[in-house]
Coordinates of C-alpha atoms in Angstrom, one line a residue:
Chain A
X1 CA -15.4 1.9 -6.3
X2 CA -13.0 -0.3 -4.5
X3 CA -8.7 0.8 -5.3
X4 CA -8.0 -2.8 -7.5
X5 CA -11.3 -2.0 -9.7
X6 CA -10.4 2.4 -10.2
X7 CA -6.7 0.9 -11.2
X8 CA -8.3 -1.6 -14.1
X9 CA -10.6 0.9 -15.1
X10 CA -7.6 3.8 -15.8
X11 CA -5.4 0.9 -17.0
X12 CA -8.4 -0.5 -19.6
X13 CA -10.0 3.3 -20.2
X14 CA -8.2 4.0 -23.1
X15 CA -8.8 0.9 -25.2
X16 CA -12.3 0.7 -24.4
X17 CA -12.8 4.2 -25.6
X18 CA -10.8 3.1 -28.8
X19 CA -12.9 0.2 -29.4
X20 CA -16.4 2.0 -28.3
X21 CA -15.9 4.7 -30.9
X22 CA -15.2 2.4 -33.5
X23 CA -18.5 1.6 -34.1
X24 CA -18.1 -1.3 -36.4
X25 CA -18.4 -4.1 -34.4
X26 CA -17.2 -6.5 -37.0
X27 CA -15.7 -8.4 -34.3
X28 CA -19.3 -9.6 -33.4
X29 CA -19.6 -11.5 -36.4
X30 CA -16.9 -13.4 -36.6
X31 CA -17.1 -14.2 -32.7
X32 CA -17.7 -17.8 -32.4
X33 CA -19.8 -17.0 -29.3
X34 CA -22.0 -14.2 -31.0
X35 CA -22.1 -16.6 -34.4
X36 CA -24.7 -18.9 -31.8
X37 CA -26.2 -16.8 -29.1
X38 CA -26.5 -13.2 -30.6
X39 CA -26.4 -12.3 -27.0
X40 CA -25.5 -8.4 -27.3
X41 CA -23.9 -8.7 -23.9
X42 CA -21.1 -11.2 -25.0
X43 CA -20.1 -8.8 -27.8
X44 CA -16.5 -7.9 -27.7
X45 CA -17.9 -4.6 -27.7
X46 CA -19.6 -5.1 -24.9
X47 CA -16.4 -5.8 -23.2
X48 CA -15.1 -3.0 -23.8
X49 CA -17.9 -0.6 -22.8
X50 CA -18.6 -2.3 -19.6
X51 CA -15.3 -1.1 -18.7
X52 CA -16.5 2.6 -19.8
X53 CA -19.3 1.9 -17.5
X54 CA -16.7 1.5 -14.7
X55 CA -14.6 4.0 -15.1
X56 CA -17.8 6.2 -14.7
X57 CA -18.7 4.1 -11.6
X58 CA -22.2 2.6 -13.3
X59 CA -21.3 -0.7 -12.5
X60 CA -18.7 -3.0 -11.0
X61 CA -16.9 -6.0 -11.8
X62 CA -19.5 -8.3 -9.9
X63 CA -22.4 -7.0 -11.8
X64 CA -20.8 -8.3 -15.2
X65 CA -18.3 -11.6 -14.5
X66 CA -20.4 -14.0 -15.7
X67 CA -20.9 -12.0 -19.3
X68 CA -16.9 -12.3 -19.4
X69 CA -17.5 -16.2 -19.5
X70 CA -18.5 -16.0 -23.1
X71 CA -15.6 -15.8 -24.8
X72 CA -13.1 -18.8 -26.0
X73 CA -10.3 -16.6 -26.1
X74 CA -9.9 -17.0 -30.3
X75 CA -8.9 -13.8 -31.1
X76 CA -11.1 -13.3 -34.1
X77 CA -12.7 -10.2 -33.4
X78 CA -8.9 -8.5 -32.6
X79 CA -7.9 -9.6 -36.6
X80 CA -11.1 -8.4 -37.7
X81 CA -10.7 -4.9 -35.4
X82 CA -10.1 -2.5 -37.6
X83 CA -7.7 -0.9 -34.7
X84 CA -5.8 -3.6 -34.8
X85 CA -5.9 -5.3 -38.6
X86 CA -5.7 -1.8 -40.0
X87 CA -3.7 1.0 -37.6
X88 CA -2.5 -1.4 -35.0
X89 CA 0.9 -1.6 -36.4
X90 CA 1.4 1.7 -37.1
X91 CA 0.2 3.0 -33.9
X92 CA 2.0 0.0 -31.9
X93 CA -1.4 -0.3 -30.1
X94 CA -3.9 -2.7 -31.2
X95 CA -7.4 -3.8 -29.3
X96 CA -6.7 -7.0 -26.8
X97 CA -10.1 -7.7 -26.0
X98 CA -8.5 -11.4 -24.8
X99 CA -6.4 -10.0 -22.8
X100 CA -9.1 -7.5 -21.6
X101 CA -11.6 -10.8 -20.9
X102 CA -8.3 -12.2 -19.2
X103 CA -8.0 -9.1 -16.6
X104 CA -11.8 -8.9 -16.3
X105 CA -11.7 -12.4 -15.1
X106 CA -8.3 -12.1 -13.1
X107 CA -10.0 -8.6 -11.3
X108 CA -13.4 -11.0 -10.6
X109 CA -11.0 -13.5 -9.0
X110 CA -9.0 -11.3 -6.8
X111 CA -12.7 -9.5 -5.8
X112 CA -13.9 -13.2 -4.7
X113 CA -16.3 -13.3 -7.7
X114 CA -16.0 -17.0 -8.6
X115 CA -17.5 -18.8 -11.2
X116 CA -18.3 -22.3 -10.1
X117 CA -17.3 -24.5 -12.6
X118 CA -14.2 -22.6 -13.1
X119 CA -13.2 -23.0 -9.5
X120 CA -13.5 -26.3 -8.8
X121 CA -11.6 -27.1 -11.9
X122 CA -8.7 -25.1 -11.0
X123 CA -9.0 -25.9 -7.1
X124 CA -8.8 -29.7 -8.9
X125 CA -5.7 -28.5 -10.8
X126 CA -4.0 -26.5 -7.6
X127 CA -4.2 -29.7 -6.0
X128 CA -3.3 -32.2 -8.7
X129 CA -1.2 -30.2 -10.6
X130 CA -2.6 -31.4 -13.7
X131 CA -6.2 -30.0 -14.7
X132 CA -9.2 -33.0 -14.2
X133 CA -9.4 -33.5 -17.8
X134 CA -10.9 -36.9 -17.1
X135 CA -13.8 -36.3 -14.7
X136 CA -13.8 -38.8 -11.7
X137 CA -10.6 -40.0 -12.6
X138 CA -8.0 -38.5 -10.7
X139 CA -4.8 -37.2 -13.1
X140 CA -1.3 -36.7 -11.2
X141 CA 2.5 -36.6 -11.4
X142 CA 2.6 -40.5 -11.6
X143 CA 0.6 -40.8 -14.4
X144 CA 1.7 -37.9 -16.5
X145 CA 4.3 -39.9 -18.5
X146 CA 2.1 -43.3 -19.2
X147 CA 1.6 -42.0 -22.6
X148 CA 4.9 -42.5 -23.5
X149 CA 5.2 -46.7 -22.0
X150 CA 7.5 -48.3 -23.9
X151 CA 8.8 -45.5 -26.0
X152 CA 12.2 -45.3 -24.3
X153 CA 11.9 -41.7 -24.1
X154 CA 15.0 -40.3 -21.6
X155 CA 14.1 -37.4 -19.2
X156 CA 15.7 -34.3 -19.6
X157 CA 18.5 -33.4 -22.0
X158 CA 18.7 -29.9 -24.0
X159 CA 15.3 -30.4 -25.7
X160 CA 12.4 -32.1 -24.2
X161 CA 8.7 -32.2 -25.3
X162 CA 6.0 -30.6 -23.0
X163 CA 2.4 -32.6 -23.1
X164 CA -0.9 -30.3 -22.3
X165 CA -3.0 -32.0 -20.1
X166 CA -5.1 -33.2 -22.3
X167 CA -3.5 -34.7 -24.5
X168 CA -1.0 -36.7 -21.9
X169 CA -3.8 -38.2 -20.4
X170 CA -7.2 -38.3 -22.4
X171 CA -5.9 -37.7 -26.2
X172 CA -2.4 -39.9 -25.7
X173 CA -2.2 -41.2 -28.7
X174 CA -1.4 -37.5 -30.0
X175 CA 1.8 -37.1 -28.0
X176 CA 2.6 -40.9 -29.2
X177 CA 2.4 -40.1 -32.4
X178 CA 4.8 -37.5 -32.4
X179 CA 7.3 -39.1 -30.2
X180 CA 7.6 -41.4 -32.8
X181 CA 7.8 -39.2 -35.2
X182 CA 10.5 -37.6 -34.3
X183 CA 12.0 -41.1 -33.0
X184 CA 11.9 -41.7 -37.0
X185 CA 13.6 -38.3 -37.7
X186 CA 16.6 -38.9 -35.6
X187 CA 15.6 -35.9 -33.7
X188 CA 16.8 -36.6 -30.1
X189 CA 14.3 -35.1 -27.3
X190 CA 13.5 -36.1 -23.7
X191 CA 10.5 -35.8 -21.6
X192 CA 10.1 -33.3 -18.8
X193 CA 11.6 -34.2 -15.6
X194 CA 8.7 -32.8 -13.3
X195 CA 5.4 -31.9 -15.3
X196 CA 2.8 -29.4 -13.8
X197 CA 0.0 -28.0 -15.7
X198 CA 1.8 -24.8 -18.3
X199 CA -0.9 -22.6 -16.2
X200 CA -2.8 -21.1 -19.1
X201 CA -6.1 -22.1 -18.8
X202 CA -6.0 -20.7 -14.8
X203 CA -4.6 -17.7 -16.3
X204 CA -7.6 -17.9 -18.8
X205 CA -10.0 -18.0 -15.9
X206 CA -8.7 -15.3 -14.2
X207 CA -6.5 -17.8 -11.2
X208 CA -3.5 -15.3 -12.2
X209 CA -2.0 -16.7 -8.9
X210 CA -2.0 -20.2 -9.7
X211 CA -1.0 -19.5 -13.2
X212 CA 2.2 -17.7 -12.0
X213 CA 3.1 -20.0 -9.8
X214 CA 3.0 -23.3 -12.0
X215 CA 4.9 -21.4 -14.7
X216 CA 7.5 -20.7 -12.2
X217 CA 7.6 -24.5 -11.6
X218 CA 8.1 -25.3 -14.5
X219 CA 10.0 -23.0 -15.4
X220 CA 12.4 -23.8 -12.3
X221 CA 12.1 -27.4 -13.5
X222 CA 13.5 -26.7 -16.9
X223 CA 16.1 -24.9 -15.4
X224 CA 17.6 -27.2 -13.0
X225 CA 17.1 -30.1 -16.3
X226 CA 19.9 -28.0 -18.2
X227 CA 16.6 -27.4 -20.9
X228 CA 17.7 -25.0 -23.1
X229 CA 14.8 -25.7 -26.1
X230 CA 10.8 -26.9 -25.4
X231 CA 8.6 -28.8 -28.4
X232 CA 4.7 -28.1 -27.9
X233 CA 2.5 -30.0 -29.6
X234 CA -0.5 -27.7 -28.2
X235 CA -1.5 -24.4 -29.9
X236 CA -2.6 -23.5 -25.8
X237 CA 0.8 -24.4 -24.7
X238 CA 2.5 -22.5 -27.3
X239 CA -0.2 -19.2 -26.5
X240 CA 1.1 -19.8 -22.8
X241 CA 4.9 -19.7 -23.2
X242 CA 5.6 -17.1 -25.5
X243 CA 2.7 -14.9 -24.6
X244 CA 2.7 -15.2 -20.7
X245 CA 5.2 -16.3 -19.4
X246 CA 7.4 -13.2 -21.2
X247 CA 5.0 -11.7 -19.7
X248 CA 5.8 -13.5 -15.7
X249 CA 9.6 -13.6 -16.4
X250 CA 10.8 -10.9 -18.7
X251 CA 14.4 -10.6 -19.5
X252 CA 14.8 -13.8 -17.2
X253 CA 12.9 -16.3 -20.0
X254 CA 15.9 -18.2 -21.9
X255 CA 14.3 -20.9 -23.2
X256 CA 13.2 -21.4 -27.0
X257 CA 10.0 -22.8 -27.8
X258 CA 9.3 -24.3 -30.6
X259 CA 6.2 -25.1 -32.4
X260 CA 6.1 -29.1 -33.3
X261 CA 4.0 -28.6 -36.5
X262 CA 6.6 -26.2 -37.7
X263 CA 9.4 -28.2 -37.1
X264 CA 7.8 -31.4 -38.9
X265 CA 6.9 -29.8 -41.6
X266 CA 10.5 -28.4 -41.7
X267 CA 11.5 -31.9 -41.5
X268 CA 9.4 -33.0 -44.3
X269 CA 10.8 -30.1 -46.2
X270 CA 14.6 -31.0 -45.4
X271 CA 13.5 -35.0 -46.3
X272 CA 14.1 -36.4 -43.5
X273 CA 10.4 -37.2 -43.1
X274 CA 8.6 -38.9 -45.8
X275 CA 5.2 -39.8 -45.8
X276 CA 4.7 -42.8 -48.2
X277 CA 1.1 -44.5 -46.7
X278 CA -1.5 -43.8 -48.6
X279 CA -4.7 -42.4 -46.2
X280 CA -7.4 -42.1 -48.0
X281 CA -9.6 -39.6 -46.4
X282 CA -11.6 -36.6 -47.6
X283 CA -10.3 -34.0 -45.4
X284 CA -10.9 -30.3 -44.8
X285 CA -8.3 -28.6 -42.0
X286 CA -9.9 -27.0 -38.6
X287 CA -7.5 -23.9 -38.7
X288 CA -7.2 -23.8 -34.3
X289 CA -7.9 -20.4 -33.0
X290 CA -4.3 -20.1 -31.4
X291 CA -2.5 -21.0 -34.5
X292 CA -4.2 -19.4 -37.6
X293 CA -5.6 -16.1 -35.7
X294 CA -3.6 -15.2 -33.0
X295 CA 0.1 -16.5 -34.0
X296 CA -0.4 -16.5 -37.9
X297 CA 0.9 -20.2 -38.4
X298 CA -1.4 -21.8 -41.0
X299 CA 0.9 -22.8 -43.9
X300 CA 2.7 -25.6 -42.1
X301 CA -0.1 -27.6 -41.5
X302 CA -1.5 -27.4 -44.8
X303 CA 2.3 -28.5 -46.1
X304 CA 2.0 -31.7 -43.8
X305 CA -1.5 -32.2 -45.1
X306 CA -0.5 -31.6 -48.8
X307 CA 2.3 -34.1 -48.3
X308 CA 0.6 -37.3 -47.4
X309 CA -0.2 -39.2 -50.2
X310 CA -4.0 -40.3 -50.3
X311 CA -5.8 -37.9 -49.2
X312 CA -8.2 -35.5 -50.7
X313 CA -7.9 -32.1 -49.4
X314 CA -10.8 -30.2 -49.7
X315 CA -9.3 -26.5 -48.0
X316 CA -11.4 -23.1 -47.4
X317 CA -10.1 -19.8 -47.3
X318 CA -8.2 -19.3 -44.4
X319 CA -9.3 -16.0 -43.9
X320 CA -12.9 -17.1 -43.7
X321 CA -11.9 -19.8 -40.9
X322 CA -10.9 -16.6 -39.0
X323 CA -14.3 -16.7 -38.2
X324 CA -14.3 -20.5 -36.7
X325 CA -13.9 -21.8 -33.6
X326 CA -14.4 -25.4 -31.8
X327 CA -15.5 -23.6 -28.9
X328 CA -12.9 -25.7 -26.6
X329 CA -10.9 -22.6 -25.3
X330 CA -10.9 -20.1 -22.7
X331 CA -12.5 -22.5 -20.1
X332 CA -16.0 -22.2 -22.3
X333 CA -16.5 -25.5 -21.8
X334 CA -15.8 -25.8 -18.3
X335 CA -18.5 -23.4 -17.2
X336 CA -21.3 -24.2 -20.4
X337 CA -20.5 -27.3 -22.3
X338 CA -23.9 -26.4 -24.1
X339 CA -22.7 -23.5 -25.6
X340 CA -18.8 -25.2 -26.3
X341 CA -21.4 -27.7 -28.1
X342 CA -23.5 -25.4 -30.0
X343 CA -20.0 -23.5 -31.4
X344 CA -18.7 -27.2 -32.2
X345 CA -21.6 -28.4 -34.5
X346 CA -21.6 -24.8 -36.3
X347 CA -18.3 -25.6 -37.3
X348 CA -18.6 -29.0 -38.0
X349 CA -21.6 -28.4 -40.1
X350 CA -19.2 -25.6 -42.1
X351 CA -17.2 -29.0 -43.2
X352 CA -20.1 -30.9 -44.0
X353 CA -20.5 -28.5 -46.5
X354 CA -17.7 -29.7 -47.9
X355 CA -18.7 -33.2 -48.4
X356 CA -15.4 -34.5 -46.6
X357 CA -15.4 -37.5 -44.4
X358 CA -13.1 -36.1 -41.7
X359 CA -12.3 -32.9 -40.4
X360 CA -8.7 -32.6 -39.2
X361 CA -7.3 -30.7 -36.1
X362 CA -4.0 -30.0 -34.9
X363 CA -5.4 -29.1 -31.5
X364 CA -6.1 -32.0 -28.5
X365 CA -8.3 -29.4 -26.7
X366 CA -10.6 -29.0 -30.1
X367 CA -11.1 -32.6 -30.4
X368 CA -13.6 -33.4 -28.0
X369 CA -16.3 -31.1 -28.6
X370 CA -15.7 -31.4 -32.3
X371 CA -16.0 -35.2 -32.4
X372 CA -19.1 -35.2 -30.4
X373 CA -20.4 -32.4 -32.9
X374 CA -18.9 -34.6 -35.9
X375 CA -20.6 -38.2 -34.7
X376 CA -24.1 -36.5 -35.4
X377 CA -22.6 -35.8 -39.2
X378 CA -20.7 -38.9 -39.3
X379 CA -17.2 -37.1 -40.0
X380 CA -14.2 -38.2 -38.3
X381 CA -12.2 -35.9 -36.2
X382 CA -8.8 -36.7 -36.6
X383 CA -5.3 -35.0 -35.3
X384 CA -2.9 -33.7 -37.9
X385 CA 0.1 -35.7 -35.9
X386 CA -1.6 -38.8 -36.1
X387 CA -2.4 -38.5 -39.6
X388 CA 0.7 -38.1 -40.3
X389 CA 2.2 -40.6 -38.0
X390 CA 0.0 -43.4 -39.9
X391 CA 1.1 -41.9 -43.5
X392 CA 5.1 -42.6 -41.9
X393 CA 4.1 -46.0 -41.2
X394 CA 4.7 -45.5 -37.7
X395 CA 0.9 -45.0 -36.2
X396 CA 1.3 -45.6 -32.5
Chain B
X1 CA 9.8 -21.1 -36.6
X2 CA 11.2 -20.7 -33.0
X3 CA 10.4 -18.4 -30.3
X4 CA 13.3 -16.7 -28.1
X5 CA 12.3 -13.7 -25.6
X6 CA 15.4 -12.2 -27.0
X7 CA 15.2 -12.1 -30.4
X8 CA 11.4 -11.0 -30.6
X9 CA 11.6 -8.3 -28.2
X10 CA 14.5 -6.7 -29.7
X11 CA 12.9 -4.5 -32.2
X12 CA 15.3 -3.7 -35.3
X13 CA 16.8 -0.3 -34.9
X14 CA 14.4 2.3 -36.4
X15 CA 15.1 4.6 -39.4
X16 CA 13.1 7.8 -39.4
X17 CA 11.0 8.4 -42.4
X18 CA 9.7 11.3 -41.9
X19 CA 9.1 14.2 -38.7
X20 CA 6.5 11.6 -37.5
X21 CA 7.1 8.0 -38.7
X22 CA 9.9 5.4 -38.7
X23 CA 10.0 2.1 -39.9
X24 CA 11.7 -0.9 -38.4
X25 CA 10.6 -3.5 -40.7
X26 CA 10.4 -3.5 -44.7
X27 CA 7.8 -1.8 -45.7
X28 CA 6.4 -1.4 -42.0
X29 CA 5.4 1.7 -40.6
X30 CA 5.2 3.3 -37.5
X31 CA 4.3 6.3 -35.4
X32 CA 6.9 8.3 -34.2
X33 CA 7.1 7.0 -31.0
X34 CA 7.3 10.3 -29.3
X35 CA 4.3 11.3 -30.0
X36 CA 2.2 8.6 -28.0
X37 CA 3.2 9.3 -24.7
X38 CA 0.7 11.6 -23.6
X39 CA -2.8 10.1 -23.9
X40 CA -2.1 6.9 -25.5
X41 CA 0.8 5.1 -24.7
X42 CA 2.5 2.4 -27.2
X43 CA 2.0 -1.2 -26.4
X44 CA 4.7 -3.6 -25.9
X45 CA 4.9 -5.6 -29.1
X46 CA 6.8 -8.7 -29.7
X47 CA 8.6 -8.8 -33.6
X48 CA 6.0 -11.6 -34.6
X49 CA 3.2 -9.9 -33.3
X50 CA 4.1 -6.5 -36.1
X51 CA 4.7 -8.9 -38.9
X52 CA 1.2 -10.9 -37.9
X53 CA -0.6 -7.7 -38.1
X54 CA 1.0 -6.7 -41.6
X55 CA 0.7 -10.3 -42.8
X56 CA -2.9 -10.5 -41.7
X57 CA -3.9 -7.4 -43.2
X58 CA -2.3 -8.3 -46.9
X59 CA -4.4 -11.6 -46.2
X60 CA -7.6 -9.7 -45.9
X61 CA -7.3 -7.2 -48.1
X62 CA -6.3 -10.4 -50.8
X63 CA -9.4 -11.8 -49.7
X64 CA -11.7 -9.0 -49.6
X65 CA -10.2 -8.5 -53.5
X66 CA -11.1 -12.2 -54.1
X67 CA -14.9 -12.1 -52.4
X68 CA -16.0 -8.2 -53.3
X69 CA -13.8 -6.7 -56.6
X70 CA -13.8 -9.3 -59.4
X71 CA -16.4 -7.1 -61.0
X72 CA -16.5 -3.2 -61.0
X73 CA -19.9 -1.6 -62.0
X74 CA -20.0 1.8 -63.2
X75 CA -22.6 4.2 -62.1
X76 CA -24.0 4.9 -65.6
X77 CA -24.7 0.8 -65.4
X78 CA -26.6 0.8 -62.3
X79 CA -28.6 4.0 -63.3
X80 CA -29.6 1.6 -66.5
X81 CA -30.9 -0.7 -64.1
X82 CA -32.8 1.4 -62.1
X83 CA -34.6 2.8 -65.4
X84 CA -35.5 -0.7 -66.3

């Protein structure tokens, strides 16, 4: 067994074992993954006792990569872990399995096991420093502030607002929306002086390299901009700065992030935001994967929600939408739109069942595959910031 | 409502509870640390991610109450039904 795959398998041994004795597996059934392909395979468990397999030297990291592409990186089987949900605060060890897919990928990477899709796409990024989020169309630094023409947005300053990919170029009317929201709050932000790609989704495919050097960038960047405080509008943003990059800088990482759903719903709690537009919509909330399961934020949004006048809110248990997904994360899509497409209209047909007319997100990178997936139902997929914006009279 | 490296990796001080748990947080307990360095070793946890453990638990266990215990059936009942 080469020395870089003996190291992962000794670092990994002990929470596979954890997880492999376990037994339950309810982690399969609330995988969105599992929900669609019942491929045994693409378990969570699975990923876990391939590593048991390595340990033992049955298999290596080759044999098994492209399993490790099933997975959107939600986090629903960890909550639903009994390690974790039940003994993992006590213990102060709980089961990662998206961390686990994340090294499994990183150790495929660093073995020259490539998946296709997922190297173009960050070979695209490496060299654009954006991701190709709109095909042909090449994305760069020149573009990266067009969503925000005639805003009169300054750069830099103590607080600025960092734009995902998708959502500064393809989705732009999110990030308009809550420019203008906070323009109508009084809260005073800038944009970011330089603007690479946070580096998540590379670190989600397993380009640990790239990811670590664009979060130093940026980083850097904030530095040298006297940032002390960043607003993310993104639920894959916010994963990426307070989950990895602590984990790239350490002591080192001064800056404060903060959530923008929080701080509007804080704002609409304080009254200095009050939505007074009626929107009348039938609406049931898409609780994203890196807010509700894997950073526990799920009241805010509903606040926002409950605060526009208009709308009907149809809302499910948000412990049952532990078990939803869009399917947009982890770089599913990249590699098998089908299956990104397949987890889409299983959720979508959940809000059908509902009766609502549109199915509201407060993720860009859920939006695509869910409104492809809604079209076929004819329910609207709509972003929470926008709804909101329209409801403050200031829809961009 | 914020993240700062600072503040959510500086654990509150722990108060022993007993020869093998403490507790840091309300309510919160843990395993005497010194007794997971051998096979097992203690993750790193951030503050938040603690509380979203606890906080996701009550919410299951509130849901599982919801979904599964509205109704409790006692043994002599479901022997009646077996008879019938």
């Amino acid at each position: 067994m080469p020395d870089p795959e003996k190291r992962f398998a000794e670092e990994w041994r002990n929470a596979a074992y954890n997880c492999f004795s376990s037994g339950h597996k309810f982690c399969r059934e609330v995988c969105p993954v599992m929900q669609v392909t019942r491929n045994e395979s693409w378990s969570p468990t699975a990923f876990h006792a391939n590593v048991v397999a390595m340990e033992k030297g049955e298999l290596e990291v080759a044999d098994v990569a492209a399993d490790y592409v099933n997975c959107t990186g939600c986090g629903a089987c960890e909550l639903r872990c009994p390690n974790s949900l039940f003994t993992g605060d006590f213990y102060r060890f709980r089961t990662r399995t998206v961390d686990l897919v994340k090294a499994v990928r990183g150790l495929a990477v660093s073995q020259g096991v490539h998946q296709p899709g997922w190297q173009r796409w960050n070979l695209l990024t490496d060299e654009r420093r954006h991701e190709p989020v709109l095909n042909g169309t090449p994305v760069d630094q020149a573009r990266v502030r067009d969503w925000a023409d005639g805003l009169d947005l300054p750069i830099g300053g103590e607080t600025i607002l960092f734009v995902d990919c998708e959502a500064a170029f393809y989705r732009t009317s999110v990030p308009r929306s809550v420019a203008r929201i906070l323009n109508l709050a009084g809260y005073k932000f800038g944009l970011m002086n330089e603007q690479w790609c946070c580096g998540g989704p590379a670190a989600e495919m397993g380009y640990e390299e790239q990811a670590r050097r664009f979060a130093q960038h940026n980083l850097d960047d904030w530095r040298a901009a006297g940032v002390r405080r960043v607003l993310v509008l993104d639920p894959h943003d916010y994963i990426t700065f307070t989950e990895d990059y602590p984990k790239y800088f350490g002591d080192a990482y001064d800056i404060e992030i903060v959530l923008v759903v929080e701080l509007l719903a804080e704002l609409i709690r304080e009254g200095r935001l009050t939505p007074h537009v009626p929107v009348e919509r039938t609406v049931t909330y898409h609780d994203p994967c890196r807010l509700n399961k894997r950073k526990g934020v799920w009241r805010e949004p509903r606040e926002i929600l409950r605060a526009i006048p208009g709308l009907t809110f149809h809302d499910v248990d948000r412990v049952t939408q532990w078990s939803y997904c869009s399917g947009g994360g982890g770089g599913l899509p990249v590699e098998k739109p089908e299956l990104t497409a397949k987890i889409s209209e299983h959720r979508v047909e959940k809000a059908a069942e509902l009766g609502v007319d549109t199915l509201v997100s407060a993720c860009p990178w859920s939006e695509r595959p869910l409104s492809e997936a809604g079209r076929a139902r004819s329910i609207d997929v709509v972003d929470l910031h926008e709804l909101l914006a329209e409801s403050l009279g200031v829809a961009p | 409502m914020k993240y700062r490296y600072q503040e959510e990796m500086s654990p509150p001080p722990p108060q022993r509870v007993t020869d093998v748990a403490i507790t840091r947080f309300e309510h919160v307990f843990e395993v005497e640390p010194g007794l997971m360095t051998d096979h097992v070793t203690q993750q790193t946890f951030p503050n938040w991610d603690t509380l979203r453990l606890v906080r996701s638990r009550a919410d299951h266990l509130a849901w599982m109450h919801r979904h599964f215990a509205d109704k409790v059936i006692s043994g002599e009942e479901l022997l009646h039904d077996l008879d019938e």
